[in-house]
Every structure is written in C-alpha cells, then in structure tokens.
PDB file of C-alpha atoms in Angstrom:
ATOM      1  CA  UNK A1377     -53.567  -8.097  -8.309  1.00 92.00           C
ATOM      2  CA  UNK A1378     -56.346  -5.754  -9.323  1.00 95.00           C
ATOM      3  CA  UNK A1379     -55.247  -2.875 -11.530  1.00 97.00           C
ATOM      4  CA  UNK A1380     -57.428  -0.023 -12.717  1.00 98.00           C
ATOM      5  CA  UNK A1381     -55.756   2.232 -15.264  1.00 98.00           C
ATOM      6  CA  UNK A1382     -57.556   5.483 -16.019  1.00 98.00           C
ATOM      7  CA  UNK A1383     -57.196   7.848 -18.940  1.00 98.00           C
ATOM      8  CA  UNK A1384     -55.327  11.124 -18.663  1.00 98.00           C
ATOM      9  CA  UNK A1385     -56.236  14.577 -17.466  1.00 98.00           C
ATOM     10  CA  UNK A1386     -58.819  16.610 -19.361  1.00 98.00           C
ATOM     11  CA  UNK A1387     -59.497  20.320 -19.714  1.00 98.00           C
ATOM     12  CA  UNK A1388     -62.966  21.197 -20.930  1.00 98.00           C
ATOM     13  CA  UNK A1389     -65.017  24.317 -21.517  1.00 98.00           C
ATOM     14  CA  UNK A1390     -68.356  24.861 -19.801  1.00 98.00           C
ATOM     15  CA  UNK A1391     -71.157  23.054 -21.588  1.00 98.00           C
ATOM     16  CA  UNK A1392     -68.883  20.384 -23.019  1.00 98.00           C
ATOM     17  CA  UNK A1393     -68.788  16.673 -22.217  1.00 98.00           C
ATOM     18  CA  UNK A1394     -65.965  14.489 -20.958  1.00 98.00           C
ATOM     19  CA  UNK A1395     -65.481  10.752 -21.328  1.00 98.00           C
ATOM     20  CA  UNK A1396     -63.043   8.942 -19.034  1.00 98.00           C
ATOM     21  CA  UNK A1397     -61.907   5.349 -19.393  1.00 98.00           C
ATOM     22  CA  UNK A1398     -60.907   2.797 -16.781  1.00 98.00           C
ATOM     23  CA  UNK A1399     -59.168  -0.375 -17.946  1.00 98.00           C
ATOM     24  CA  UNK A1400     -59.399  -3.243 -15.488  1.00 98.00           C
ATOM     25  CA  UNK A1401     -57.034  -6.178 -15.152  1.00 97.00           C
ATOM     26  CA  UNK A1402     -56.061  -8.847 -12.638  1.00 96.00           C
ATOM     27  CA  UNK A1403     -59.519 -10.291 -12.080  1.00 96.00           C
ATOM     28  CA  UNK A1404     -62.619 -11.543 -13.877  1.00 96.00           C
ATOM     29  CA  UNK A1405     -64.018  -8.321 -15.296  1.00 96.00           C
ATOM     30  CA  UNK A1406     -67.649  -9.415 -15.521  1.00 96.00           C
ATOM     31  CA  UNK A1407     -67.794 -10.818 -11.992  1.00 94.00           C
ATOM     32  CA  UNK A1408     -67.578  -7.524 -10.079  1.00 95.00           C
ATOM     33  CA  UNK A1409     -69.393  -4.228 -10.235  1.00 96.00           C
ATOM     34  CA  UNK A1410     -67.471  -1.059 -11.078  1.00 97.00           C
ATOM     35  CA  UNK A1411     -68.106   2.230  -9.310  1.00 98.00           C
ATOM     36  CA  UNK A1412     -67.434   5.818 -10.345  1.00 98.00           C
ATOM     37  CA  UNK A1413     -66.698   8.504  -7.791  1.00 98.00           C
ATOM     38  CA  UNK A1414     -65.305  12.006  -7.872  1.00 98.00           C
ATOM     39  CA  UNK A1415     -63.550  14.284  -5.433  1.00 98.00           C
ATOM     40  CA  UNK A1416     -63.635  18.045  -5.756  1.00 97.00           C
ATOM     41  CA  UNK A1417     -60.759  20.073  -4.279  1.00 94.00           C
ATOM     42  CA  UNK A1418     -60.831  20.027  -0.481  1.00 92.00           C
ATOM     43  CA  UNK A1419     -63.936  17.851  -0.335  1.00 94.00           C
ATOM     44  CA  UNK A1420     -64.799  14.254   0.381  1.00 95.00           C
ATOM     45  CA  UNK A1421     -65.410  11.696  -2.328  1.00 97.00           C
ATOM     46  CA  UNK A1422     -68.820  11.640  -3.986  1.00 97.00           C
ATOM     47  CA  UNK A1423     -70.414   8.506  -5.424  1.00 97.00           C
ATOM     48  CA  UNK A1424     -71.654   8.959  -8.980  1.00 97.00           C
ATOM     49  CA  UNK A1425     -72.757   5.593 -10.277  1.00 97.00           C
ATOM     50  CA  UNK A1426     -72.267   1.869 -10.672  1.00 97.00           C
ATOM     51  CA  UNK A1427     -72.239  -0.575 -13.565  1.00 97.00           C
ATOM     52  CA  UNK A1428     -72.602  -4.317 -13.655  1.00 96.00           C
ATOM     53  CA  UNK A1429     -70.135  -5.325 -16.379  1.00 96.00           C
ATOM     54  CA  UNK A1430     -72.082  -8.554 -16.824  1.00 95.00           C
ATOM     55  CA  UNK A1431     -75.003  -7.188 -18.795  1.00 94.00           C
ATOM     56  CA  UNK A1432     -74.233  -3.503 -18.508  1.00 96.00           C
ATOM     57  CA  UNK A1433     -76.997  -2.444 -16.125  1.00 97.00           C
ATOM     58  CA  UNK A1434     -76.351   0.850 -14.358  1.00 97.00           C
ATOM     59  CA  UNK A1435     -77.506   2.874 -11.361  1.00 96.00           C
ATOM     60  CA  UNK A1436     -76.703   6.550 -11.002  1.00 96.00           C
ATOM     61  CA  UNK A1437     -76.762   8.970  -8.114  1.00 95.00           C
ATOM     62  CA  UNK A1438     -79.814  11.175  -8.380  1.00 94.00           C
ATOM     63  CA  UNK A1439     -77.600  14.251  -8.584  1.00 94.00           C
ATOM     64  CA  UNK A1440     -76.063  13.039 -11.855  1.00 96.00           C
ATOM     65  CA  UNK A1441     -79.002  11.098 -13.272  1.00 95.00           C
ATOM     66  CA  UNK A1442     -79.528  13.387 -16.243  1.00 95.00           C
ATOM     67  CA  UNK A1443     -75.884  13.986 -17.128  1.00 98.00           C
ATOM     68  CA  UNK A1444     -73.890  10.788 -16.589  1.00 98.00           C
ATOM     69  CA  UNK A1445     -73.590   7.662 -18.697  1.00 98.00           C
ATOM     70  CA  UNK A1446     -71.491   4.665 -17.703  1.00 98.00           C
ATOM     71  CA  UNK A1447     -70.780   1.955 -20.267  1.00 98.00           C
ATOM     72  CA  UNK A1448     -68.438  -0.984 -20.601  1.00 98.00           C
ATOM     73  CA  UNK A1449     -66.587  -2.917 -23.279  1.00 98.00           C
ATOM     74  CA  UNK A1450     -66.095  -6.503 -22.186  1.00 97.00           C
ATOM     75  CA  UNK A1451     -63.700  -7.225 -25.054  1.00 97.00           C
ATOM     76  CA  UNK A1452     -61.201  -4.726 -23.660  1.00 98.00           C
ATOM     77  CA  UNK A1453     -62.268  -4.941 -19.996  1.00 98.00           C
ATOM     78  CA  UNK A1454     -62.773  -1.187 -19.989  1.00 98.00           C
ATOM     79  CA  UNK A1455     -65.444   0.914 -18.328  1.00 98.00           C
ATOM     80  CA  UNK A1456     -66.276   4.426 -19.493  1.00 98.00           C
ATOM     81  CA  UNK A1457     -67.897   7.339 -17.699  1.00 98.00           C
ATOM     82  CA  UNK A1458     -69.255  10.266 -19.701  1.00 98.00           C
ATOM     83  CA  UNK A1459     -70.429  13.435 -17.999  1.00 98.00           C
ATOM     84  CA  UNK A1460     -72.208  16.096 -20.037  1.00 98.00           C
ATOM     85  CA  UNK A1461     -73.158  19.769 -19.634  1.00 98.00           C
ATOM     86  CA  UNK A1462     -70.023  20.479 -17.629  1.00 98.00           C
ATOM     87  CA  UNK A1463     -69.770  23.469 -15.316  1.00 98.00           C
ATOM     88  CA  UNK A1464     -66.940  24.712 -13.120  1.00 97.00           C
ATOM     89  CA  UNK A1465     -68.467  22.719 -10.258  1.00 97.00           C
ATOM     90  CA  UNK A1466     -67.529  19.541 -12.110  1.00 98.00           C
ATOM     91  CA  UNK A1467     -63.840  20.307 -11.691  1.00 98.00           C
ATOM     92  CA  UNK A1468     -62.625  17.320  -9.701  1.00 98.00           C
ATOM     93  CA  UNK A1469     -60.574  14.149  -9.712  1.00 98.00           C
ATOM     94  CA  UNK A1470     -62.647  11.271 -11.042  1.00 98.00           C
ATOM     95  CA  UNK A1471     -62.039   7.706  -9.889  1.00 98.00           C
ATOM     96  CA  UNK A1472     -63.184   4.249 -10.874  1.00 98.00           C
ATOM     97  CA  UNK A1473     -63.210   1.640  -8.112  1.00 98.00           C
ATOM     98  CA  UNK A1474     -64.211  -1.938  -7.419  1.00 96.00           C
ATOM     99  CA  UNK A1475     -65.473  -3.764  -4.350  1.00 94.00           C
ATOM    100  CA  UNK A1476     -63.096  -6.301  -2.798  1.00 92.00           C
ATOM    101  CA  UNK A1477     -62.044  -8.974  -5.240  1.00 90.00           C
ATOM    102  CA  UNK A1478     -59.829 -11.128  -3.068  1.00 86.00           C
ATOM    103  CA  UNK A1479     -61.465 -11.012   0.353  1.00 86.00           C
ATOM    104  CA  UNK A1480     -64.946 -11.557   1.719  1.00 84.00           C
ATOM    105  CA  UNK A1481     -67.109  -8.584   2.581  1.00 86.00           C
ATOM    106  CA  UNK A1482     -70.565  -7.212   2.049  1.00 84.00           C
ATOM    107  CA  UNK A1483     -69.272  -5.688  -1.168  1.00 86.00           C
ATOM    108  CA  UNK A1484     -70.599  -2.288  -0.143  1.00 92.00           C
ATOM    109  CA  UNK A1485     -67.230  -0.565  -0.151  1.00 93.00           C
ATOM    110  CA  UNK A1486     -64.598   0.740  -2.531  1.00 96.00           C
ATOM    111  CA  UNK A1487     -61.492  -1.413  -2.344  1.00 96.00           C
ATOM    112  CA  UNK A1488     -59.353  -1.012  -5.460  1.00 96.00           C
ATOM    113  CA  UNK A1489     -59.140   2.458  -6.952  1.00 98.00           C
ATOM    114  CA  UNK A1490     -57.817   3.819 -10.205  1.00 98.00           C
ATOM    115  CA  UNK A1491     -55.148   6.483 -10.059  1.00 97.00           C
ATOM    116  CA  UNK A1492     -57.693   9.220 -10.717  1.00 98.00           C
ATOM    117  CA  UNK A1493     -58.334  11.499 -13.678  1.00 98.00           C
ATOM    118  CA  UNK A1494     -58.217  15.268 -13.191  1.00 98.00           C
ATOM    119  CA  UNK A1495     -61.004  17.048 -15.034  1.00 98.00           C
ATOM    120  CA  UNK A1496     -60.784  20.829 -15.141  1.00 98.00           C
ATOM    121  CA  UNK A1497     -63.690  22.866 -16.455  1.00 98.00           C
ATOM    122  CA  UNK A1498     -62.700  26.395 -17.367  1.00 97.00           C
ATOM    123  CA  UNK A1499     -63.593  28.960 -19.975  1.00 94.00           C
TER     124      UNK A1499
ATOM    125  CA  UNK B1208     -72.437  20.041   2.310  1.00 63.00           C
ATOM    126  CA  UNK B1209     -71.640  16.380   2.885  1.00 68.00           C
ATOM    127  CA  UNK B1210     -74.288  13.899   3.923  1.00 85.00           C
ATOM    128  CA  UNK B1211     -72.255  12.576   6.855  1.00 96.00           C
ATOM    129  CA  UNK B1212     -70.785  14.883   9.480  1.00 97.00           C
ATOM    130  CA  UNK B1213     -67.183  14.572  10.630  1.00 97.00           C
ATOM    131  CA  UNK B1214     -64.989  16.939  12.628  1.00 97.00           C
ATOM    132  CA  UNK B1215     -62.799  18.976  10.291  1.00 97.00           C
ATOM    133  CA  UNK B1216     -59.621  18.196  12.184  1.00 97.00           C
ATOM    134  CA  UNK B1217     -58.197  16.183  15.036  1.00 98.00           C
ATOM    135  CA  UNK B1218     -54.694  15.943  16.420  1.00 97.00           C
ATOM    136  CA  UNK B1219     -52.694  13.771  18.751  1.00 97.00           C
ATOM    137  CA  UNK B1220     -49.168  13.026  19.843  1.00 97.00           C
ATOM    138  CA  UNK B1221     -47.273   9.902  18.827  1.00 97.00           C
ATOM    139  CA  UNK B1222     -48.396   6.932  20.880  1.00 97.00           C
ATOM    140  CA  UNK B1223     -51.723   8.464  21.829  1.00 97.00           C
ATOM    141  CA  UNK B1224     -55.175   7.352  20.651  1.00 97.00           C
ATOM    142  CA  UNK B1225     -57.691   9.452  18.777  1.00 98.00           C
ATOM    143  CA  UNK B1226     -61.284   8.889  17.728  1.00 98.00           C
ATOM    144  CA  UNK B1227     -63.029  10.384  14.720  1.00 98.00           C
ATOM    145  CA  UNK B1228     -66.805  10.477  14.752  1.00 98.00           C
ATOM    146  CA  UNK B1229     -69.129  10.307  11.774  1.00 98.00           C
ATOM    147  CA  UNK B1230     -72.782  11.202  12.212  1.00 98.00           C
ATOM    148  CA  UNK B1231     -75.515  10.308   9.772  1.00 97.00           C
ATOM    149  CA  UNK B1232     -79.162   9.340   9.941  1.00 96.00           C
ATOM    150  CA  UNK B1233     -81.333   6.272  10.194  1.00 95.00           C
ATOM    151  CA  UNK B1234     -81.366   6.195   6.391  1.00 95.00           C
ATOM    152  CA  UNK B1235     -77.654   5.563   6.166  1.00 96.00           C
ATOM    153  CA  UNK B1236     -75.395   4.763   9.133  1.00 97.00           C
ATOM    154  CA  UNK B1237     -78.256   3.820  11.429  1.00 96.00           C
ATOM    155  CA  UNK B1238     -79.926   1.590   8.890  1.00 95.00           C
ATOM    156  CA  UNK B1239     -77.061  -0.505   7.553  1.00 95.00           C
ATOM    157  CA  UNK B1240     -73.928  -2.340   8.630  1.00 95.00           C
ATOM    158  CA  UNK B1241     -72.131  -0.974   5.578  1.00 96.00           C
ATOM    159  CA  UNK B1242     -69.930   1.741   7.055  1.00 97.00           C
ATOM    160  CA  UNK B1243     -66.423   2.057   5.684  1.00 98.00           C
ATOM    161  CA  UNK B1244     -63.509   4.340   6.452  1.00 98.00           C
ATOM    162  CA  UNK B1245     -60.846   5.596   4.052  1.00 98.00           C
ATOM    163  CA  UNK B1246     -57.400   7.047   4.593  1.00 98.00           C
ATOM    164  CA  UNK B1247     -56.083   9.480   1.992  1.00 98.00           C
ATOM    165  CA  UNK B1248     -52.609  10.914   1.736  1.00 97.00           C
ATOM    166  CA  UNK B1249     -52.037  14.012  -0.416  1.00 95.00           C
ATOM    167  CA  UNK B1250     -52.215  13.307  -4.118  1.00 94.00           C
ATOM    168  CA  UNK B1251     -53.208   9.682  -3.617  1.00 96.00           C
ATOM    169  CA  UNK B1252     -56.431   7.743  -4.046  1.00 97.00           C
ATOM    170  CA  UNK B1253     -58.337   6.880  -0.875  1.00 98.00           C
ATOM    171  CA  UNK B1254     -57.494   3.556   0.751  1.00 98.00           C
ATOM    172  CA  UNK B1255     -60.056   1.512   2.679  1.00 97.00           C
ATOM    173  CA  UNK B1256     -58.978   0.831   6.265  1.00 98.00           C
ATOM    174  CA  UNK B1257     -62.283  -0.298   7.813  1.00 98.00           C
ATOM    175  CA  UNK B1258     -65.258  -1.947   6.127  1.00 97.00           C
ATOM    176  CA  UNK B1259     -68.629  -3.268   7.262  1.00 96.00           C
ATOM    177  CA  UNK B1260     -68.364  -1.110  10.423  1.00 97.00           C
ATOM    178  CA  UNK B1261     -65.488  -2.880  12.142  1.00 97.00           C
ATOM    179  CA  UNK B1262     -63.558  -5.146   9.777  1.00 96.00           C
ATOM    180  CA  UNK B1263     -60.020  -4.489   8.585  1.00 96.00           C
ATOM    181  CA  UNK B1264     -58.694  -5.520   5.177  1.00 94.00           C
ATOM    182  CA  UNK B1265     -55.621  -7.680   5.227  1.00 92.00           C
ATOM    183  CA  UNK B1266     -52.529  -5.575   5.648  1.00 93.00           C
ATOM    184  CA  UNK B1267     -54.194  -2.756   7.564  1.00 96.00           C
ATOM    185  CA  UNK B1268     -52.708  -2.261  11.013  1.00 97.00           C
ATOM    186  CA  UNK B1269     -54.730  -3.462  13.991  1.00 96.00           C
ATOM    187  CA  UNK B1270     -54.180   0.008  15.447  1.00 98.00           C
ATOM    188  CA  UNK B1271     -57.223   0.996  13.375  1.00 98.00           C
ATOM    189  CA  UNK B1272     -60.633   0.003  14.680  1.00 98.00           C
ATOM    190  CA  UNK B1273     -64.214   0.915  13.875  1.00 98.00           C
ATOM    191  CA  UNK B1274     -67.552   0.845  15.641  1.00 98.00           C
ATOM    192  CA  UNK B1275     -71.100   2.100  15.337  1.00 98.00           C
ATOM    193  CA  UNK B1276     -73.833   3.161  17.723  1.00 97.00           C
ATOM    194  CA  UNK B1277     -77.141   4.329  16.386  1.00 97.00           C
ATOM    195  CA  UNK B1278     -76.575   6.911  13.674  1.00 97.00           C
ATOM    196  CA  UNK B1279     -72.924   7.535  14.567  1.00 98.00           C
ATOM    197  CA  UNK B1280     -69.876   5.591  13.474  1.00 98.00           C
ATOM    198  CA  UNK B1281     -66.410   5.993  14.937  1.00 98.00           C
ATOM    199  CA  UNK B1282     -62.856   5.329  13.853  1.00 98.00           C
ATOM    200  CA  UNK B1283     -60.222   4.910  16.537  1.00 98.00           C
ATOM    201  CA  UNK B1284     -56.517   4.987  15.860  1.00 98.00           C
ATOM    202  CA  UNK B1285     -54.354   3.800  18.721  1.00 98.00           C
ATOM    203  CA  UNK B1286     -50.620   4.206  19.131  1.00 97.00           C
ATOM    204  CA  UNK B1287     -50.504   7.165  16.750  1.00 98.00           C
ATOM    205  CA  UNK B1288     -47.610   7.202  14.334  1.00 97.00           C
ATOM    206  CA  UNK B1289     -46.327   9.935  12.066  1.00 97.00           C
ATOM    207  CA  UNK B1290     -47.422   7.949   9.016  1.00 97.00           C
ATOM    208  CA  UNK B1291     -51.046   8.136  10.201  1.00 98.00           C
ATOM    209  CA  UNK B1292     -51.124  11.851   9.345  1.00 98.00           C
ATOM    210  CA  UNK B1293     -53.685  11.990   6.521  1.00 98.00           C
ATOM    211  CA  UNK B1294     -57.290  12.787   5.723  1.00 98.00           C
ATOM    212  CA  UNK B1295     -59.926  10.291   6.848  1.00 98.00           C
ATOM    213  CA  UNK B1296     -63.365   9.838   5.326  1.00 98.00           C
ATOM    214  CA  UNK B1297     -66.332   7.835   6.498  1.00 98.00           C
ATOM    215  CA  UNK B1298     -68.811   6.346   4.072  1.00 98.00           C
ATOM    216  CA  UNK B1299     -72.142   4.565   4.379  1.00 97.00           C
ATOM    217  CA  UNK B1300     -74.541   2.850   2.065  1.00 96.00           C
ATOM    218  CA  UNK B1301     -77.892   4.623   2.130  1.00 95.00           C
ATOM    219  CA  UNK B1302     -81.553   3.883   1.562  1.00 89.00           C
ATOM    220  CA  UNK B1303     -81.562   5.665  -1.791  1.00 83.00           C
ATOM    221  CA  UNK B1304     -79.415   2.834  -3.176  1.00 84.00           C
ATOM    222  CA  UNK B1305     -76.403   5.068  -3.117  1.00 93.00           C
ATOM    223  CA  UNK B1306     -73.375   5.805  -1.002  1.00 96.00           C
ATOM    224  CA  UNK B1307     -72.759   8.902   1.071  1.00 96.00           C
ATOM    225  CA  UNK B1308     -69.469  10.240   2.407  1.00 97.00           C
ATOM    226  CA  UNK B1309     -68.364  12.524   5.158  1.00 97.00           C
ATOM    227  CA  UNK B1310     -66.553  15.767   4.472  1.00 95.00           C
ATOM    228  CA  UNK B1311     -63.317  14.403   5.867  1.00 97.00           C
ATOM    229  CA  UNK B1312     -61.178  14.812   8.958  1.00 98.00           C
ATOM    230  CA  UNK B1313     -57.596  16.009   8.780  1.00 98.00           C
ATOM    231  CA  UNK B1314     -55.442  14.155  11.289  1.00 98.00           C
ATOM    232  CA  UNK B1315     -52.318  15.918  12.508  1.00 97.00           C
ATOM    233  CA  UNK B1316     -49.709  13.974  14.456  1.00 97.00           C
ATOM    234  CA  UNK B1317     -48.020  16.526  16.671  1.00 93.00           C
TER     235      UNK B1317
END
C-alpha cells in the first residue's frame, strides 16, 4: 500500500526557512504527482504546490510562488518542500499527498496523505 | 477566508440524515467535475470520502453521497453514526490550476 513518511516537527524563528521531507513507498514513485498542502490551526487545508517526480516540473499556488520550492530525489523516492521567509502565519501542519494510485479517478484529489509535519514559527 | 463556503457546524441524531453544502463560483465548483470531500478526525490527516463530485473510494460507506448543482456541491450522510462525528471539508479544482478548500464543517452527532 502507499506510504508517505514525513520528517519530524520543526520550530523556527521568523525569517528562517524550513525544509520538510516526504518519503514515498508502495508504488512507482515517478508515475504519480505529489502534492503539498498545509493546515493552520482551526482552518481548512490549503494547497501549496505539486511536483511531477518524473522530470521534476512544479506548479505552485500563487500565494506561495515566491517562497516555496518543491524538489525530489528519485534515488530515495523522497520529495522535499522548502518554505522561506517564515512568519507566525506559517505555523501549521504540513502534508504531502498523492492522487489515487490503486483506483481510477480524474486524479484531481488527495488520496494518500503523510502523517503531517508540525511547523511552529515563534520568536 | 476560505475560497469555498461551508456552514461552520451541523448536527444530527443517530440514524438521521444531514447535508453539508459547499458554495463556490463558476471558476471552481461550477466549472469542473473535480469536487472532493474529506473527513478529518482530531489529530489525523484528512481522508477522502467523495471524489469527482459523487464517487466513493473503496471502503467508504455508502451512507456518504455527493452531488453538485451549479456552483454548489453537497455532501449527504445518511443513517448518522457516532463515528461520523468529525470535521468535513470540500475541495474543488479551480481555473487558476490550483485547488481550493472550504473552511470546514464540524459535525456533531447528538
């Protein structure tokens, strides 16, 4: 089955950057896009970006365009998300997710999710 | 402020049915058949329960159903059970090549 294992919680100061990893297993890594989302306390999820592991092309939400970088390492089947210039408003749980791997769909949904990585931004 | 509008809370008694609405625009819900719904229990990652407006992943109870009319999508849960108590989020693909979510609806089973 699909497994997405994320790196551990982070505490950062305002202005710093954070880099979170998401190791994928249980499927062909380069065959499916990987999404990044975040969820601030008491709010709904927010889509941040997407990477095609086959080639590495990315698309980012306009809100994060200038601050987010998503990369991948095909040798370790790991995707990374780096967010820079952190402020307190970036305090959230960050998730990686994939579209459905084992059933047919449009692909425009988030099926398998990582366990989440808590990022806290505080001075 | 979320892009899609959901009621903050709904409630129902065991066995009853409830419907959660999700209102967007012609640039998201109204323009695509890519509406999905997620259930989230405290401290857990969201779980997809409806995709492509009205389809259920394998293993999701048929008590959950989805529909869409114009710019509004709906999630109906029939035969409410205590385990259905959770937060529910709608999501739609949008014309800006991105995804937008609702602010979430807290379901209380009385």
